[in-house]
Amino acid sequence: MNEELAGAYAVVEGVDESVPGEVVVLSMMDTYLKADSFCEQSSQVAGFNGTNGFAVWNLAQGGKYWLFCQMTAEDPRPLCLSINDTVISKAVCASTTGSWKADDLQWFHYGPFEMEGSVKLDTDGYWPHVKRFVLVPTTASPETSATTSRAVSSYKSEPDGEPQLLQLNHAQVTERLASIPNRLPDGMHNFMAALRQPKNMSDNVRVSDAMIIVEGGRGYYEFEIINEVWAKEVYLDVTYASGDTRPVTLTFNGDAVEECCCAAETGGYGVENFVNTRCGPFPIQSEVNMIKVTATKGFFPHISEIRVVDANTESKEVTKRSHGTWIVPPSSPLRPELPLQDFCYIENTQDANPDFEPDPAFYNGINLDGFWVLASKEVDKRILNQAAELLCRYIPVEIRRLCLQWRAPKGMPQGPFRLVILDPVTDQKAGDCPDFPDSWGGRNGTSNPGIFTSADDFSLHPQRFGPCGELTVHEVTHGLDMVIRQQLDPYFFQQTHDCWQDAIDRKVYRKAYAAANRHEYLAEICTLFVGTGPTNFLKGCFQCTESETGMCEWEPHRAFCRGKGGVEFTKKSHLIKNDPMGYEFLKTFLIEIKDPEDDSFWWEYGTEDESTDVAICNILTTEEAYKTEVRDRLD
């Protein structure tokens, strides 16, 4: 729910006391035209006897309006909204409140819509029980009403409708995406592909992660290479091992271009005997090219990889065996000592799965422009809506779309990268999900392509301060970290590492979890940036806390005093003040929900009268509290 919509809710909830001049109340008792079957269901709500009910109002003042409905419905009864006989929505009033009783009246919003003239609501089926409709112009603010904007003590997510899903763009992410097809990083502009998996091969060829082995002297294997950088000539750099002389013939697009490749023995046939050799340069076609390997005489050497290198480069050094072909090349060269995961390379990953559909028997789900947010059927739909709304507020739409393009590592479940919300009341685990292995235990964690969080990370209970999302933001950040490194820029790994190292050098986070490594650092500072009111920073190291000596076995913690060693970071201002490098880095790929000086939670709107520090103490996100509120709802 954005700030404007929160203000609109403040307006409609105050219409019994005052109606601002720009707001229009559409009463069921005062219509321009309605079906003869109209009837009052009670002193507060009205509808129609039977099917085919309709109501029409004339709107003199045109503009863009939110349409609010105060209604009750045990079953979904959607209405069709028409403006001047043009249908603009078929899903108004599709939500439910759990009963037909007037005591359960709730407000729901739709739109915004451009409206002027005839406003008609009708259906071929039955009507919900409606008290009134209210039109609030999109320019309305909390100050429009006598009621002021408030925190989410009245936060609502429709149980059977979708939440307010923002589509926010990020200029820097868009710029990076636009640059990917046209640029390779400095120092790598000559590298085209690493060939490991043949497209075609004879029956006696065996391919492993380390090498290609041909049993016997006959046979062949063949690679396909696409000239994406428009090279005119290329070198072929070969990594191989051989205990004796076993030359091979390289055939390029049907022409034998080299008959003595890999002729020198290397001392053995194992990985430890690999050497690199260069052949060429050879002319290359503008698009698709085929490279075939056959034995010149006798047997084959064990070839690990053939690298295709643009010959138009000043460097004439033979390249070494690579990790593979980049899915997306880094924007800058990476320091070699940093460990990149194999999921950044085509050879180690599966094809993307953009046609993914969740199992409807197990999940409710919302597709956020490519980022699927799923919840088991045991989880209240409003929690699904809360999570979806939270993610849309700070994750730009460009990155959400990249989640659908995720190439899962070989041997793992197929993509896309997705969030799964599980139910602690029934003790659901990741392995209970139909699309993940039965052996996967735990409810909170990230194992690509799954991000798992617990429903007790959010709240629906009216006595609780509001939604939270600390765990969800933490785990989603782990997933986004991988998606960005694979689909946007592998250099992201080094950028995050450098921010973490700066914080470690300055001892910013002491023994808090953010200091553990670059992965946990990124996930933890995101909880501050988004405004979840995190508690992890205060906790410090639980092993130091529980140890009789006040010190755990991890060497970096010995630089600090005995005890938990936490830091009092709970607000975004703490991040800005103490870790400005990390804060500025997060802004390069995430949307900042609130202004820098705004320390309120992500779900709050104008809580100047309430201390965030005090409110943090009131957040109840324990599993037992969630179980209690679920039992309360069931009772």
mmCIF file of C-alpha atoms in Angstrom, residues 230-464:
data_model
loop_
_atom_site.group_PDB
_atom_site.id
_atom_site.type_symbol
_atom_site.label_atom_id
_atom_site.label_comp_id
_atom_site.label_asym_id
_atom_site.label_seq_id
_atom_site.Cartn_x
_atom_site.Cartn_y
_atom_site.Cartn_z
ATOM 1 C CA TRP A 230 31.406 -10.269 -35.133
ATOM 2 C CA ALA A 231 34.993 -11.490 -35.104
ATOM 3 C CA LYS A 232 36.695 -12.122 -38.443
ATOM 4 C CA GLU A 233 39.378 -14.533 -37.206
ATOM 5 C CA VAL A 234 39.701 -16.590 -34.023
ATOM 6 C CA TYR A 235 42.244 -18.593 -32.083
ATOM 7 C CA LEU A 236 41.292 -21.965 -30.632
ATOM 8 C CA ASP A 237 42.935 -22.426 -27.236
ATOM 9 C CA VAL A 238 42.793 -26.067 -26.138
ATOM 10 C CA THR A 239 43.257 -27.510 -22.635
ATOM 11 C CA TYR A 240 44.199 -31.213 -22.830
ATOM 12 C CA ALA A 241 46.148 -34.067 -21.219
ATOM 13 C CA SER A 242 47.953 -36.942 -22.949
ATOM 14 C CA GLY A 243 50.495 -39.582 -21.856
ATOM 15 C CA ASP A 244 51.840 -39.947 -25.395
ATOM 16 C CA THR A 245 51.611 -38.283 -28.811
ATOM 17 C CA ARG A 246 47.936 -38.119 -29.868
ATOM 18 C CA PRO A 247 47.365 -35.291 -32.372
ATOM 19 C CA VAL A 248 43.820 -34.361 -33.423
ATOM 20 C CA THR A 249 42.471 -32.723 -36.538
ATOM 21 C CA LEU A 250 40.318 -29.601 -36.149
ATOM 22 C CA THR A 251 37.747 -29.034 -38.857
ATOM 23 C CA PHE A 252 36.237 -25.549 -38.986
ATOM 24 C CA ASN A 253 32.988 -25.254 -40.974
ATOM 25 C CA GLY A 254 33.892 -28.312 -43.065
ATOM 26 C CA ASP A 255 37.520 -27.330 -43.723
ATOM 27 C CA ALA A 256 40.409 -29.109 -41.971
ATOM 28 C CA VAL A 257 42.386 -26.209 -40.541
ATOM 29 C CA GLU A 258 44.788 -28.019 -38.168
ATOM 30 C CA GLU A 259 46.074 -31.621 -38.203
ATOM 31 C CA CYS A 260 48.633 -31.553 -35.388
ATOM 32 C CA CYS A 261 46.712 -29.971 -32.538
ATOM 33 C CA CYS A 262 47.541 -31.454 -29.088
ATOM 34 C CA ALA A 263 50.456 -33.451 -30.518
ATOM 35 C CA ALA A 264 52.784 -32.975 -27.532
ATOM 36 C CA GLU A 265 52.541 -35.389 -24.608
ATOM 37 C CA THR A 266 51.877 -33.848 -21.181
ATOM 38 C CA GLY A 267 52.997 -36.643 -18.857
ATOM 39 C CA GLY A 268 49.640 -38.299 -18.177
ATOM 40 C CA TYR A 269 45.891 -38.310 -18.757
ATOM 41 C CA GLY A 270 44.611 -36.753 -15.528
ATOM 42 C CA VAL A 271 43.516 -33.272 -14.552
ATOM 43 C CA GLU A 272 46.903 -32.641 -12.993
ATOM 44 C CA ASN A 273 48.475 -33.127 -16.454
ATOM 45 C CA PHE A 274 46.448 -30.443 -18.246
ATOM 46 C CA VAL A 275 48.332 -27.996 -20.472
ATOM 47 C CA ASN A 276 47.124 -25.209 -22.768
ATOM 48 C CA THR A 277 47.959 -24.846 -26.449
ATOM 49 C CA ARG A 278 46.868 -22.435 -29.196
ATOM 50 C CA CYS A 279 45.893 -23.067 -32.808
ATOM 51 C CA GLY A 280 45.090 -20.540 -35.501
ATOM 52 C CA PRO A 281 44.094 -17.933 -36.312
ATOM 53 C CA PHE A 282 41.262 -19.258 -38.491
ATOM 54 C CA PRO A 283 38.560 -17.377 -40.401
ATOM 55 C CA ILE A 284 35.112 -17.484 -38.786
ATOM 56 C CA GLN A 285 31.665 -16.973 -40.281
ATOM 57 C CA SER A 286 29.421 -14.126 -39.204
ATOM 58 C CA GLU A 287 26.824 -16.297 -37.468
ATOM 59 C CA VAL A 288 26.797 -20.064 -36.742
ATOM 60 C CA ASN A 289 30.051 -22.054 -36.939
ATOM 61 C CA MET A 290 30.862 -25.755 -36.394
ATOM 62 C CA ILE A 291 34.141 -27.071 -34.945
ATOM 63 C CA LYS A 292 34.743 -30.818 -35.334
ATOM 64 C CA VAL A 293 37.436 -32.852 -33.535
ATOM 65 C CA THR A 294 38.753 -36.162 -34.953
ATOM 66 C CA ALA A 295 41.895 -38.207 -34.289
ATOM 67 C CA THR A 296 44.643 -37.575 -36.867
ATOM 68 C CA LYS A 297 46.017 -41.070 -36.195
ATOM 69 C CA GLY A 298 45.635 -43.519 -33.346
ATOM 70 C CA PHE A 299 43.788 -42.395 -30.222
ATOM 71 C CA PHE A 300 42.400 -39.125 -28.831
ATOM 72 C CA PRO A 301 43.991 -37.042 -26.080
ATOM 73 C CA HIS A 302 41.730 -36.102 -23.176
ATOM 74 C CA ILE A 303 40.485 -32.619 -24.066
ATOM 75 C CA SER A 304 38.959 -30.559 -21.275
ATOM 76 C CA GLU A 305 37.922 -27.413 -23.121
ATOM 77 C CA ILE A 306 38.303 -25.449 -26.340
ATOM 78 C CA ARG A 307 38.186 -21.675 -25.936
ATOM 79 C CA VAL A 308 37.270 -19.501 -28.902
ATOM 80 C CA VAL A 309 39.203 -16.221 -28.765
ATOM 81 C CA ASP A 310 38.912 -13.210 -31.076
ATOM 82 C CA ALA A 311 42.252 -12.916 -32.902
ATOM 83 C CA ASN A 312 41.895 -9.137 -33.099
ATOM 84 C CA THR A 313 43.555 -8.466 -29.760
ATOM 85 C CA GLU A 314 46.886 -7.124 -28.656
ATOM 86 C CA SER A 315 47.372 -9.976 -26.187
ATOM 87 C CA LYS A 316 48.865 -13.101 -27.789
ATOM 88 C CA GLU A 317 49.028 -15.121 -24.585
ATOM 89 C CA VAL A 318 47.288 -18.492 -24.574
ATOM 90 C CA THR A 319 44.202 -18.393 -22.355
ATOM 91 C CA LYS A 320 43.751 -20.896 -19.544
ATOM 92 C CA ARG A 321 40.843 -23.193 -18.794
ATOM 93 C CA SER A 322 37.899 -21.022 -17.851
ATOM 94 C CA HIS A 323 34.987 -21.613 -15.520
ATOM 95 C CA GLY A 324 32.771 -21.538 -18.592
ATOM 96 C CA THR A 325 30.860 -19.170 -20.825
ATOM 97 C CA TRP A 326 29.378 -16.210 -19.012
ATOM 98 C CA ILE A 327 25.591 -16.082 -19.005
ATOM 99 C CA VAL A 328 26.100 -12.325 -18.704
ATOM 100 C CA PRO A 329 29.668 -10.972 -18.725
ATOM 101 C CA PRO A 330 30.801 -8.765 -15.831
ATOM 102 C CA SER A 331 30.823 -5.005 -16.327
ATOM 103 C CA SER A 332 34.430 -4.909 -15.031
ATOM 104 C CA PRO A 333 37.148 -7.544 -14.570
ATOM 105 C CA LEU A 334 36.908 -9.412 -11.280
ATOM 106 C CA ARG A 335 39.787 -10.010 -8.924
ATOM 107 C CA PRO A 336 40.856 -13.635 -9.430
ATOM 108 C CA GLU A 337 40.943 -14.446 -5.710
ATOM 109 C CA LEU A 338 37.179 -13.942 -5.321
ATOM 110 C CA PRO A 339 35.235 -17.224 -5.559
ATOM 111 C CA LEU A 340 32.472 -16.949 -8.166
ATOM 112 C CA GLN A 341 29.743 -19.583 -8.136
ATOM 113 C CA ASP A 342 29.336 -21.911 -11.115
ATOM 114 C CA PHE A 343 25.787 -20.649 -11.702
ATOM 115 C CA CYS A 344 27.263 -17.666 -13.567
ATOM 116 C CA TYR A 345 28.230 -19.936 -16.501
ATOM 117 C CA ILE A 346 26.086 -21.494 -19.205
ATOM 118 C CA GLU A 347 27.813 -24.881 -19.097
ATOM 119 C CA ASN A 348 26.912 -25.412 -15.435
ATOM 120 C CA THR A 349 23.249 -24.453 -15.599
ATOM 121 C CA GLN A 350 19.913 -25.612 -16.987
ATOM 122 C CA ASP A 351 17.736 -23.719 -19.418
ATOM 123 C CA ALA A 352 15.414 -21.124 -17.908
ATOM 124 C CA ASN A 353 11.806 -22.092 -17.222
ATOM 125 C CA PRO A 354 9.740 -18.999 -18.130
ATOM 126 C CA ASP A 355 6.535 -21.061 -18.485
ATOM 127 C CA PHE A 356 6.577 -22.110 -14.817
ATOM 128 C CA GLU A 357 3.153 -22.584 -13.226
ATOM 129 C CA PRO A 358 2.786 -23.365 -9.483
ATOM 130 C CA ASP A 359 0.863 -26.454 -8.402
ATOM 131 C CA PRO A 360 -2.659 -25.124 -7.637
ATOM 132 C CA ALA A 361 -3.341 -28.030 -5.294
ATOM 133 C CA PHE A 362 -0.588 -26.859 -2.905
ATOM 134 C CA TYR A 363 -0.051 -23.159 -3.593
ATOM 135 C CA ASN A 364 -1.760 -19.830 -3.801
ATOM 136 C CA GLY A 365 0.462 -17.525 -5.797
ATOM 137 C CA ILE A 366 1.035 -14.086 -7.296
ATOM 138 C CA ASN A 367 3.377 -13.461 -10.214
ATOM 139 C CA LEU A 368 5.165 -10.149 -9.617
ATOM 140 C CA ASP A 369 6.234 -9.458 -13.200
ATOM 141 C CA GLY A 370 8.304 -12.657 -13.218
ATOM 142 C CA PHE A 371 9.049 -13.071 -9.516
ATOM 143 C CA TRP A 372 6.620 -15.696 -8.211
ATOM 144 C CA VAL A 373 5.468 -15.294 -4.608
ATOM 145 C CA LEU A 374 3.839 -18.522 -3.432
ATOM 146 C CA ALA A 375 2.153 -19.524 -0.195
ATOM 147 C CA SER A 376 0.910 -22.928 0.850
ATOM 148 C CA LYS A 377 -2.855 -23.317 1.101
ATOM 149 C CA GLU A 378 -2.529 -23.354 4.910
ATOM 150 C CA VAL A 379 -1.241 -19.763 4.918
ATOM 151 C CA ASP A 380 -3.801 -16.953 5.105
ATOM 152 C CA LYS A 381 -4.044 -15.211 1.722
ATOM 153 C CA ARG A 382 -3.617 -11.827 3.381
ATOM 154 C CA ILE A 383 -0.104 -12.823 4.376
ATOM 155 C CA LEU A 384 0.604 -13.686 0.736
ATOM 156 C CA ASN A 385 -0.702 -10.230 -0.187
ATOM 157 C CA GLN A 386 1.397 -8.512 2.467
ATOM 158 C CA ALA A 387 4.543 -10.221 1.207
ATOM 159 C CA ALA A 388 3.749 -9.383 -2.421
ATOM 160 C CA GLU A 389 3.075 -5.743 -1.615
ATOM 161 C CA LEU A 390 6.294 -5.446 0.392
ATOM 162 C CA LEU A 391 8.450 -6.903 -2.381
ATOM 163 C CA CYS A 392 6.892 -4.681 -5.049
ATOM 164 C CA ARG A 393 7.703 -1.589 -3.035
ATOM 165 C CA TYR A 394 11.482 -2.015 -3.038
ATOM 166 C CA ILE A 395 12.427 -4.500 -5.784
ATOM 167 C CA PRO A 396 12.404 -2.793 -9.195
ATOM 168 C CA VAL A 397 10.351 -4.444 -11.890
ATOM 169 C CA GLU A 398 13.467 -5.027 -14.030
ATOM 170 C CA ILE A 399 15.012 -7.311 -11.387
ATOM 171 C CA ARG A 400 11.720 -9.089 -10.720
ATOM 172 C CA ARG A 401 11.610 -10.025 -14.409
ATOM 173 C CA LEU A 402 15.132 -11.456 -14.201
ATOM 174 C CA CYS A 403 13.949 -13.993 -11.591
ATOM 175 C CA LEU A 404 11.930 -15.681 -14.334
ATOM 176 C CA GLN A 405 15.099 -16.036 -16.440
ATOM 177 C CA TRP A 406 17.073 -17.795 -13.678
ATOM 178 C CA ARG A 407 19.097 -20.749 -14.948
ATOM 179 C CA ALA A 408 19.214 -23.208 -12.052
ATOM 180 C CA PRO A 409 22.453 -25.197 -11.582
ATOM 181 C CA LYS A 410 22.453 -28.670 -13.024
ATOM 182 C CA GLY A 411 21.157 -31.206 -10.523
ATOM 183 C CA MET A 412 18.944 -28.658 -8.754
ATOM 184 C CA PRO A 413 15.187 -28.111 -9.217
ATOM 185 C CA GLN A 414 14.372 -26.057 -12.281
ATOM 186 C CA GLY A 415 13.760 -22.303 -12.073
ATOM 187 C CA PRO A 416 12.451 -19.700 -11.848
ATOM 188 C CA PHE A 417 13.747 -18.175 -8.624
ATOM 189 C CA ARG A 418 10.682 -17.959 -6.368
ATOM 190 C CA LEU A 419 9.594 -17.173 -2.828
ATOM 191 C CA VAL A 420 7.626 -19.785 -0.866
ATOM 192 C CA ILE A 421 5.782 -18.908 2.368
ATOM 193 C CA LEU A 422 5.216 -21.943 4.604
ATOM 194 C CA ASP A 423 2.971 -22.490 7.599
ATOM 195 C CA PRO A 424 4.576 -23.012 11.051
ATOM 196 C CA VAL A 425 1.304 -24.165 12.624
ATOM 197 C CA THR A 426 1.379 -27.394 10.607
ATOM 198 C CA ASP A 427 5.203 -27.432 10.740
ATOM 199 C CA GLN A 428 5.602 -27.283 6.971
ATOM 200 C CA LYS A 429 9.101 -27.757 5.559
ATOM 201 C CA ALA A 430 10.629 -27.001 2.185
ATOM 202 C CA GLY A 431 10.467 -30.682 1.289
ATOM 203 C CA ASP A 432 6.664 -30.602 1.612
ATOM 204 C CA CYS A 433 6.476 -28.472 -1.538
ATOM 205 C CA PRO A 434 5.730 -30.541 -4.652
ATOM 206 C CA ASP A 435 8.406 -28.802 -6.738
ATOM 207 C CA PHE A 436 11.304 -29.359 -4.315
ATOM 208 C CA PRO A 437 13.031 -32.543 -3.082
ATOM 209 C CA ASP A 438 11.457 -34.357 -0.140
ATOM 210 C CA SER A 439 14.801 -34.328 1.637
ATOM 211 C CA TRP A 440 14.874 -30.534 1.930
ATOM 212 C CA GLY A 441 14.242 -29.705 5.578
ATOM 213 C CA GLY A 442 13.735 -26.397 7.311
ATOM 214 C CA ARG A 443 11.268 -23.606 6.706
ATOM 215 C CA ASN A 444 13.547 -20.553 6.623
ATOM 216 C CA GLY A 445 16.408 -20.351 4.159
ATOM 217 C CA THR A 446 17.466 -20.037 0.526
ATOM 218 C CA SER A 447 18.522 -22.912 -1.700
ATOM 219 C CA ASN A 448 18.258 -21.933 -5.311
ATOM 220 C CA PRO A 449 15.864 -21.707 -6.941
ATOM 221 C CA GLY A 450 13.779 -21.560 -3.747
ATOM 222 C CA ILE A 451 13.520 -18.818 -1.130
ATOM 223 C CA PHE A 452 11.684 -20.120 1.928
ATOM 224 C CA THR A 453 10.146 -18.017 4.673
ATOM 225 C CA SER A 454 7.627 -18.577 7.445
ATOM 226 C CA ALA A 455 4.135 -17.094 7.698
ATOM 227 C CA ASP A 456 4.908 -15.937 11.239
ATOM 228 C CA ASP A 457 7.195 -13.294 9.731
ATOM 229 C CA PHE A 458 3.993 -11.280 9.116
ATOM 230 C CA SER A 459 0.981 -10.523 11.268
ATOM 231 C CA LEU A 460 -2.766 -10.096 10.855
ATOM 232 C CA HIS A 461 -3.609 -9.769 14.532
ATOM 233 C CA PRO A 462 -5.184 -6.369 15.405
ATOM 234 C CA GLN A 463 -3.290 -6.163 18.710
ATOM 235 C CA ARG A 464 0.088 -6.524 17.038
#
